[in-house]
């Protein structure tokens, strides 16, 4: 077999392997995205149950907190929004700019600021990777950007 033919064959094999690896990586990303969205769906359902059930709210309220059950229900609903934003950001349905716009919208509301003040440190402690840390950084930045105006108005 001529050298040119061997080289062409080697190039075709390398290209085929490269395409196979790329497809495998793409399938893995798709699978991880689906798992993230399925977990987010289950989490949303759980939070909905906690927010609407007095017994669950009492059982899952943070220890030592002096929140009323209704106030805690509102924070659980806010957690639903934050968790949804987090899942959308993780799966690529939100880019950093769009996340920032939605985080600002959330932090302009008292419930968003209260949620972040009470649970932002917990979200930072549970961050598993750079994507979670990037999400938390955007949320914290928008919290800080809104709090001075809020404090000055008080």
Short mmCIF file of C-alpha atoms in Angstrom, two decimals:
data_model
loop_
_atom_site.label_atom_id
_atom_site.label_comp_id
_atom_site.label_asym_id
_atom_site.label_seq_id
_atom_site.Cartn_x
_atom_site.Cartn_y
_atom_site.Cartn_z
CA UNK A 1 0.00 0.00 0.00
CA UNK A 2 1.44 3.41 -0.92
CA UNK A 3 2.36 5.82 1.86
CA UNK A 4 -0.21 8.37 0.68
CA UNK A 5 -2.97 5.79 0.98
CA UNK A 6 -1.81 4.80 4.49
CA UNK A 7 -1.74 8.47 5.52
CA UNK A 8 -5.23 9.07 4.09
CA UNK A 9 -6.53 6.02 5.91
CA UNK A 10 -4.93 7.18 9.18
CA UNK A 11 -6.47 10.64 8.76
CA UNK A 12 -9.92 9.12 8.15
CA UNK A 13 -9.60 6.88 11.22
CA UNK A 14 -8.48 9.83 13.36
CA UNK A 15 -11.39 11.93 12.06
CA UNK A 16 -13.85 9.12 12.79
CA UNK A 17 -12.49 8.70 16.31
CA UNK A 18 -12.64 12.47 16.85
CA UNK A 19 -16.25 12.60 15.69
CA UNK A 20 -17.11 9.67 17.94
CA UNK A 21 -15.51 11.32 20.96
CA UNK A 22 -17.26 14.62 20.20
CA UNK A 23 -20.63 12.86 19.97
CA UNK A 24 -19.95 11.03 23.22
CA UNK A 25 -19.11 14.30 24.98
CA UNK A 26 -22.20 15.95 23.54
CA UNK A 27 -24.37 13.04 24.72
CA UNK A 28 -22.84 13.28 28.20
CA UNK A 29 -23.55 17.05 28.38
CA UNK A 30 -27.13 16.43 27.23
CA UNK A 31 -27.55 13.69 29.84
CA UNK A 32 -26.16 15.91 32.63
CA UNK A 33 -28.47 18.75 31.54
CA UNK A 34 -31.47 16.42 31.68
CA UNK A 35 -30.47 15.14 35.11
CA UNK A 36 -30.12 18.71 36.35
CA UNK A 37 -33.55 19.65 35.02
CA UNK A 38 -35.15 16.50 36.50
CA UNK A 39 -33.58 17.20 39.89
CA UNK A 40 -34.77 20.82 39.68
CA UNK A 41 -38.30 19.64 38.90
CA UNK A 42 -38.31 17.35 41.96
CA UNK A 43 -36.87 20.16 44.10
CA UNK A 44 -39.54 22.57 42.90
CA UNK A 45 -42.27 20.07 43.80
CA UNK A 46 -40.74 19.52 47.25
CA UNK A 47 -40.48 23.26 47.93
CA UNK A 48 -44.09 23.71 46.84
CA UNK A 49 -45.16 21.07 49.38
CA UNK A 50 -43.12 22.67 52.15
CA UNK A 51 -44.50 26.13 51.39
CA UNK A 52 -48.10 24.94 51.44
CA UNK A 53 -48.00 22.51 54.40
CA UNK A 54 -47.79 23.94 57.91
CA UNK A 55 -46.39 20.71 59.37
CA UNK A 56 -43.61 20.55 56.79
CA UNK A 57 -42.80 24.25 57.26
CA UNK A 58 -42.45 23.70 60.99
CA UNK A 59 -40.29 20.60 60.50
CA UNK A 60 -37.96 22.25 57.95
CA UNK A 61 -37.74 25.78 59.38
CA UNK A 62 -34.18 26.80 60.22
CA UNK A 63 -33.32 26.07 63.86
CA UNK A 64 -33.35 29.09 66.12
CA UNK A 65 -35.05 31.35 63.57
CA UNK A 66 -37.81 33.62 64.82
CA UNK A 67 -39.71 33.58 61.52
CA UNK A 68 -43.45 33.16 61.46
CA UNK A 69 -44.72 30.22 59.46
CA UNK A 70 -46.11 32.59 56.81
CA UNK A 71 -42.81 34.46 56.52
CA UNK A 72 -40.95 31.17 56.17
CA UNK A 73 -43.43 30.07 53.45
CA UNK A 74 -42.57 33.23 51.51
CA UNK A 75 -38.84 32.46 51.84
CA UNK A 76 -39.45 28.92 50.59
CA UNK A 77 -41.24 30.38 47.57
CA UNK A 78 -38.28 32.69 47.02
CA UNK A 79 -36.01 29.65 47.23
CA UNK A 80 -38.08 28.18 44.39
CA UNK A 81 -37.23 31.21 42.26
CA UNK A 82 -33.54 31.17 43.18
CA UNK A 83 -33.33 27.42 42.55
CA UNK A 84 -35.01 27.81 39.18
CA UNK A 85 -32.54 30.54 38.19
CA UNK A 86 -29.69 28.32 39.35
CA UNK A 87 -30.89 25.34 37.30
CA UNK A 88 -31.42 27.51 34.21
CA UNK A 89 -27.94 28.99 34.58
CA UNK A 90 -26.33 25.57 35.11
CA UNK A 91 -27.99 24.12 32.02
CA UNK A 92 -27.16 27.10 29.81
CA UNK A 93 -30.72 28.40 29.52
CA UNK A 94 -29.48 31.67 31.05
CA UNK A 95 -26.20 33.36 30.28
CA UNK A 96 -24.41 35.53 32.84
CA UNK A 97 -25.97 38.78 31.55
CA UNK A 98 -29.53 37.44 31.65
CA UNK A 99 -28.93 35.92 35.07
CA UNK A 100 -27.72 39.31 36.28
CA UNK A 101 -30.89 41.01 34.98
CA UNK A 102 -33.11 38.46 36.72
CA UNK A 103 -31.03 38.54 39.92
CA UNK A 104 -31.36 42.33 40.04
CA UNK A 105 -35.13 42.03 39.57
CA UNK A 106 -35.27 39.56 42.46
CA UNK A 107 -33.03 41.64 44.74
CA UNK A 108 -35.13 44.74 44.14
CA UNK A 109 -37.81 42.98 46.15
CA UNK A 110 -37.64 42.75 49.92
CA UNK A 111 -38.29 39.00 49.87
CA UNK A 112 -35.28 38.45 47.57
CA UNK A 113 -33.00 40.47 49.81
CA UNK A 114 -34.32 38.75 52.92
CA UNK A 115 -33.81 35.34 51.34
CA UNK A 116 -30.24 36.13 50.30
CA UNK A 117 -29.39 37.67 53.68
CA UNK A 118 -30.71 34.56 55.49
CA UNK A 119 -29.54 31.81 53.12
CA UNK A 120 -26.89 33.24 50.79
CA UNK A 121 -24.05 31.98 52.98
CA UNK A 122 -25.58 28.50 52.96
CA UNK A 123 -25.81 28.52 49.15
CA UNK A 124 -22.16 29.59 49.00
CA UNK A 125 -21.13 26.83 51.42
CA UNK A 126 -22.95 24.17 49.40
CA UNK A 127 -21.57 25.31 46.00
CA UNK A 128 -20.06 22.26 44.33
CA UNK A 129 -18.19 23.79 41.43
CA UNK A 130 -17.23 26.96 39.58
CA UNK A 131 -20.68 27.17 37.95
CA UNK A 132 -22.38 27.30 41.36
CA UNK A 133 -19.79 29.82 42.59
CA UNK A 134 -20.37 31.99 39.49
CA UNK A 135 -24.12 31.88 40.12
CA UNK A 136 -23.67 32.82 43.77
CA UNK A 137 -21.29 35.64 42.84
CA UNK A 138 -23.90 37.18 40.51
CA UNK A 139 -26.61 36.85 43.16
CA UNK A 140 -24.37 38.35 45.87
CA UNK A 141 -23.26 41.20 43.58
CA UNK A 142 -26.86 42.12 42.82
CA UNK A 143 -27.77 41.90 46.51
CA UNK A 144 -24.93 44.27 47.40
CA UNK A 145 -25.84 46.61 44.53
CA UNK A 146 -29.40 46.99 45.83
CA UNK A 147 -28.87 46.99 49.61
CA UNK A 148 -27.25 50.45 49.93
CA UNK A 149 -30.20 52.12 48.18
CA UNK A 150 -32.55 50.12 50.38
CA UNK A 151 -30.66 51.07 53.55
CA UNK A 152 -30.52 54.75 52.57
CA UNK A 153 -34.27 54.84 52.03
CA UNK A 154 -34.99 53.36 55.46
#
